[in-house]
Short mmCIF file of C-alpha atoms and ligand atoms in Angstrom, two decimals:
data_model
loop_
_atom_site.label_atom_id
_atom_site.label_comp_id
_atom_site.label_asym_id
_atom_site.label_seq_id
_atom_site.Cartn_x
_atom_site.Cartn_y
_atom_site.Cartn_z
CA MET A 1 -9.26 11.43 17.13
CA ILE A 2 -9.14 9.80 13.71
CA ARG A 3 -9.78 6.08 13.63
CA LEU A 4 -8.06 4.06 10.94
CA TYR A 5 -9.75 0.75 10.16
CA GLN A 6 -7.16 -1.43 8.53
CA PHE A 7 -5.71 -4.76 7.51
CA GLU A 8 -2.15 -4.53 8.78
CA MET A 9 -0.62 -6.11 5.69
CA SER A 10 -2.47 -3.89 3.19
CA PRO A 11 -0.25 -1.36 1.37
CA PHE A 12 -3.31 0.88 0.96
CA CYS A 13 -3.68 0.99 4.75
CA THR A 14 0.08 1.57 5.11
CA LYS A 15 -0.31 4.52 2.71
CA ILE A 16 -2.82 6.16 5.06
CA SER A 17 -0.84 5.59 8.24
CA LEU A 18 2.24 7.11 6.55
CA ILE A 19 0.22 10.19 5.56
CA LEU A 20 -1.06 10.59 9.12
CA ASN A 21 2.49 10.16 10.46
CA LEU A 22 3.87 12.74 8.05
CA LYS A 23 1.17 15.22 8.98
CA LYS A 24 1.56 14.36 12.68
CA VAL A 25 -2.17 13.74 13.04
CA PRO A 26 -2.93 11.44 16.01
CA TYR A 27 -4.93 8.34 15.13
CA GLN A 28 -6.16 5.12 16.57
CA VAL A 29 -5.67 1.93 14.55
CA ILE A 30 -8.51 -0.58 14.50
CA GLU A 31 -7.33 -3.86 13.05
CA VAL A 32 -10.14 -5.76 11.35
CA PRO A 33 -9.62 -9.54 11.55
CA VAL A 34 -10.50 -11.45 8.38
CA SER A 35 -13.38 -13.12 10.25
CA LYS A 36 -14.93 -9.67 10.78
CA SER A 37 -14.28 -8.29 7.31
CA TYR A 38 -18.01 -8.56 6.51
CA THR A 39 -18.53 -5.66 8.97
CA VAL A 40 -16.59 -3.34 6.64
CA LYS A 41 -19.70 -3.15 4.43
CA LYS A 42 -21.26 -0.82 7.02
CA TYR A 43 -18.78 1.97 6.33
CA SER A 44 -17.14 1.23 2.97
CA ALA A 45 -19.08 1.32 -0.29
CA THR A 46 -16.65 -1.20 -1.83
CA SER A 47 -16.28 -3.30 1.35
CA LYS A 48 -12.55 -2.57 1.24
CA LEU A 49 -10.07 -1.11 3.69
CA PRO A 50 -8.66 1.39 4.58
CA VAL A 51 -11.52 3.43 6.00
CA ILE A 52 -11.09 6.39 8.31
CA GLU A 53 -13.61 7.76 10.76
CA HIS A 54 -13.33 11.47 11.46
CA GLU A 55 -15.85 13.72 13.19
CA GLY A 56 -18.64 11.19 12.64
CA LYS A 57 -17.88 10.69 8.94
CA PHE A 58 -16.56 7.50 7.35
CA ILE A 59 -14.29 7.88 4.32
CA ASP A 60 -13.13 4.94 2.24
CA ASP A 61 -10.63 4.42 -0.60
CA SER A 62 -7.03 5.41 0.05
CA THR A 63 -7.07 8.07 -2.69
CA ASP A 64 -10.23 9.74 -1.39
CA ILE A 65 -8.87 9.52 2.15
CA ALA A 66 -5.56 11.11 1.06
CA TYR A 67 -7.36 14.02 -0.63
CA TYR A 68 -9.62 14.45 2.39
CA LEU A 69 -6.68 14.47 4.83
CA ASP A 70 -4.76 16.93 2.69
CA LYS A 71 -7.72 19.31 2.76
CA VAL A 72 -8.55 18.98 6.46
CA PHE A 73 -4.90 18.90 7.64
CA PRO A 74 -3.13 21.21 5.16
CA ASP A 75 0.19 21.27 7.04
CA ARG A 76 2.80 19.31 5.09
CA PRO A 77 0.77 19.32 1.82
CA LEU A 78 0.85 16.16 -0.28
CA ILE A 79 -1.05 17.02 -3.44
CA PRO A 80 0.80 19.42 -5.76
CA ILE A 81 -0.97 22.68 -6.55
CA ASP A 82 0.84 23.07 -9.87
CA GLU A 83 -1.35 21.38 -12.50
CA LYS A 84 1.48 19.62 -14.37
CA LEU A 85 2.97 18.26 -11.15
CA TRP A 86 -0.48 17.14 -10.05
CA VAL A 87 -0.82 15.13 -13.29
CA LYS A 88 2.45 13.28 -12.55
CA CYS A 89 1.43 12.74 -8.95
CA HIS A 90 -1.91 11.31 -10.00
CA LEU A 91 -0.34 8.99 -12.60
CA TYR A 92 2.27 7.70 -10.15
CA GLU A 93 -0.37 7.09 -7.50
CA ASP A 94 -2.58 5.22 -9.92
CA TRP A 95 0.39 3.12 -11.14
CA ALA A 96 1.20 2.18 -7.55
CA ASP A 97 -2.39 1.32 -6.63
CA GLU A 98 -3.50 -0.37 -9.82
CA SER A 99 -0.31 -2.01 -11.11
CA LEU A 100 2.41 -2.42 -8.46
CA ASN A 101 -0.15 -3.73 -5.99
CA PHE A 102 -0.79 -6.80 -8.14
CA TYR A 103 2.94 -7.56 -8.40
CA MET A 104 3.18 -7.23 -4.62
CA MET A 105 0.34 -9.76 -4.34
CA LYS A 106 1.97 -12.05 -6.91
CA LEU A 107 5.19 -12.14 -4.83
CA ARG A 108 3.33 -12.86 -1.61
CA TRP A 109 1.44 -15.76 -3.09
CA LEU A 110 4.36 -17.43 -4.88
CA PRO A 111 4.48 -21.04 -3.57
CA GLN A 112 7.64 -20.36 -1.55
CA ASN A 113 6.14 -17.28 0.22
CA GLN A 114 2.54 -18.41 0.73
CA ASP A 115 2.87 -19.93 4.19
CA ARG A 116 4.38 -16.81 5.68
CA TRP A 117 1.65 -14.51 4.34
CA SER A 118 -1.23 -16.89 5.12
CA ASN A 119 -0.04 -16.90 8.74
CA GLU A 120 0.37 -13.10 8.74
CA LEU A 121 -3.15 -12.67 7.41
CA ALA A 122 -4.64 -15.07 9.96
CA LYS A 123 -2.82 -13.72 13.01
CA PHE A 124 -5.67 -11.46 14.15
CA ASP A 125 -8.16 -14.34 14.05
CA SER A 126 -8.44 -17.19 16.49
CA GLY A 127 -9.62 -20.79 16.68
CA LEU A 128 -11.40 -22.22 13.66
CA TRP A 129 -11.21 -18.90 11.81
CA ARG A 130 -7.45 -18.78 12.06
CA TRP A 131 -7.29 -22.28 10.62
CA LEU A 132 -9.72 -21.40 7.82
CA VAL A 133 -7.85 -18.20 6.85
CA THR A 134 -4.50 -19.98 6.87
CA LYS A 135 -5.87 -22.78 4.74
CA PHE A 136 -7.88 -20.82 2.18
CA ALA A 137 -6.24 -17.37 1.93
CA SER A 138 -3.87 -18.32 -0.86
CA LYS A 139 -6.62 -19.95 -2.92
CA ALA A 140 -8.89 -16.90 -2.56
CA THR A 141 -6.13 -14.43 -3.41
CA LEU A 142 -4.80 -16.44 -6.34
CA ASN A 143 -8.33 -16.48 -7.70
CA ILE A 144 -8.42 -12.66 -7.68
CA LEU A 145 -4.92 -12.47 -9.19
CA ASN A 146 -5.79 -14.92 -11.96
CA LYS A 147 -8.88 -12.94 -12.88
CA GLN A 148 -6.85 -9.73 -12.97
CA GLY A 149 -4.12 -11.36 -15.09
CA VAL A 150 -0.80 -11.03 -13.24
CA GLY A 151 -1.67 -14.30 -11.48
CA ARG A 152 -1.52 -16.11 -14.80
CA LYS A 153 2.04 -14.95 -15.49
CA SER A 154 4.92 -17.25 -14.62
CA GLU A 155 7.16 -16.20 -11.72
CA GLN A 156 9.89 -15.38 -14.25
CA ALA A 157 7.60 -13.20 -16.38
CA ALA A 158 6.31 -11.31 -13.32
CA LEU A 159 9.87 -10.74 -12.09
CA ARG A 160 10.81 -9.42 -15.54
CA ASP A 161 7.95 -6.92 -15.28
CA ILE A 162 9.06 -5.91 -11.77
CA ASP A 163 12.65 -5.41 -12.99
CA ARG A 164 11.35 -3.14 -15.77
CA HIS A 165 9.25 -1.17 -13.26
CA MET A 166 12.26 -0.73 -10.96
CA LEU A 167 14.45 0.36 -13.88
CA ALA A 168 11.92 3.04 -14.85
CA LEU A 169 11.73 4.23 -11.26
CA THR A 170 15.49 4.40 -10.74
CA ILE A 171 15.96 6.35 -13.99
CA ASP A 172 13.24 8.78 -12.98
CA LEU A 173 14.95 9.28 -9.60
CA GLU A 174 18.35 10.00 -11.17
CA ASP A 175 18.05 13.77 -10.97
CA ARG A 176 15.51 14.16 -8.17
CA CYS A 177 15.04 13.51 -4.46
CA PHE A 178 11.32 12.79 -4.82
CA LEU A 179 9.11 11.50 -7.61
CA VAL A 180 7.31 14.75 -8.36
CA GLY A 181 8.91 18.18 -8.01
CA ASN A 182 11.24 18.84 -5.08
CA GLU A 183 8.90 17.89 -2.26
CA LEU A 184 7.60 14.59 -0.99
CA SER A 185 4.08 14.06 -2.34
CA LEU A 186 1.27 11.51 -2.46
CA ALA A 187 3.16 9.92 -5.39
CA ASP A 188 6.11 9.03 -3.12
CA ILE A 189 3.93 7.68 -0.34
CA SER A 190 1.80 5.55 -2.69
CA VAL A 191 4.77 3.98 -4.50
CA TYR A 192 6.76 3.58 -1.26
CA ALA A 193 3.87 1.76 0.46
CA GLN A 194 3.86 -0.84 -2.32
CA LEU A 195 7.66 -1.15 -2.46
CA LYS A 196 7.90 -1.56 1.30
CA TRP A 197 5.69 -4.65 1.09
CA ILE A 198 7.29 -5.85 -2.16
CA SER A 199 10.69 -5.77 -0.42
CA GLU A 200 9.35 -8.03 2.35
CA ASN A 201 9.61 -10.87 -0.17
CA PRO A 202 13.13 -12.13 -1.04
CA GLU A 203 12.46 -11.84 -4.80
CA GLY A 204 11.17 -8.28 -4.40
CA LYS A 205 14.06 -7.25 -2.17
CA ALA A 206 16.53 -8.57 -4.74
CA ALA A 207 14.80 -6.58 -7.51
CA ILE A 208 14.99 -3.35 -5.49
CA ASP A 209 18.43 -3.81 -3.93
CA VAL A 210 20.30 -3.41 -7.23
CA HIS A 211 19.06 0.20 -7.54
CA GLN A 212 20.86 2.64 -5.24
CA ASN A 213 18.57 5.53 -6.27
CA ILE A 214 15.53 3.57 -5.10
CA ILE A 215 17.16 2.49 -1.84
CA GLN A 216 18.17 6.07 -1.01
CA TRP A 217 14.75 7.44 -1.99
CA MET A 218 13.05 4.79 0.21
CA GLU A 219 15.21 5.90 3.14
CA ARG A 220 14.18 9.53 2.58
CA VAL A 221 10.48 8.61 2.49
CA ASP A 222 10.89 6.33 5.50
CA VAL A 223 12.50 9.08 7.60
CA ALA A 224 9.81 11.62 6.65
CA THR A 225 6.89 9.29 7.40
CA ARG A 226 8.09 7.60 10.59
CA LYS A 227 5.73 8.00 13.55
CA ASN A 228 7.48 10.35 15.95
CA PHE A 229 4.69 12.04 17.91
N1 LIG B 1 -8.67 1.28 -4.29
C1 LIG B 1 -8.73 0.88 -2.89
C2 LIG B 1 -8.15 -0.52 -2.77
C3 LIG B 1 -8.20 -1.04 -1.33
C4 LIG B 1 -8.06 -2.54 -1.28
O1 LIG B 1 -7.97 -3.23 -2.31
N2 LIG B 1 -8.07 -3.07 -0.07
C5 LIG B 1 -7.99 -4.50 0.12
C6 LIG B 1 -6.91 -4.81 1.13
S1 LIG B 1 -5.32 -4.59 0.41
C7 LIG B 1 -9.31 -5.00 0.68
O2 LIG B 1 -9.90 -4.39 1.53
N3 LIG B 1 -9.76 -6.16 0.19
C8 LIG B 1 -10.96 -6.78 0.69
C9 LIG B 1 -11.91 -7.12 -0.42
O3 LIG B 1 -11.58 -6.91 -1.60
O4 LIG B 1 -13.00 -7.59 -0.07
C10 LIG B 1 -7.97 1.89 -2.05
O5 LIG B 1 -7.13 2.62 -2.60
O6 LIG B 1 -8.25 1.99 -0.85
#
């Protein structure tokens, strides 16, 4: 059985569990507490999660994992064969992973949301570690966000960016059920995984809720990727 090593609140890990659900591939989740995140080095070149273990192999990076799973479990294909559709799928996935993810982080670590997410992050640790994670998680994450750049934007400026992103998405969904072609693809799952976590913050939910196309598309992706096996 596949093992999925994850941080529960990571959209990249969500992306992989949704793919496994869609493909109906059984898997065991192994939650890595923050205090044990140093162990990830053993099986991930970048020391990041998700990682899957399958038939003695460890595969890291959600994109590499997605391509691997699509090859090994070809039922319910996720990566378009048509070259032009593949280009769109790739660009959407990269936008989700490399842009939306930082806005999701920005929302989590806004002063009014920090306590909730620090506690979420620390919940798999105990004792002194739980205290340390709760106390220092926001500082550590804001440091990453500031280096990347979105962290240095004001809340208002970040929300303006998010509104523009949602507007682009809703316009693109006007004449389609899914982001690329007529079938659900890796593009949908990657963007959905970020939006699902974005919408867990009141400011993110408000930005999404004004777009019916996005709400309806999220419901379609949710139904298709729910675990029902
Ligand atoms: N490009 C990677 C990004 C994964 C990633 O950033 N994972 C975060 C959790 S959301 C992580 O493991 N961070 C720990 C670290 O940076 O040390 C992917 O697609 O899997």
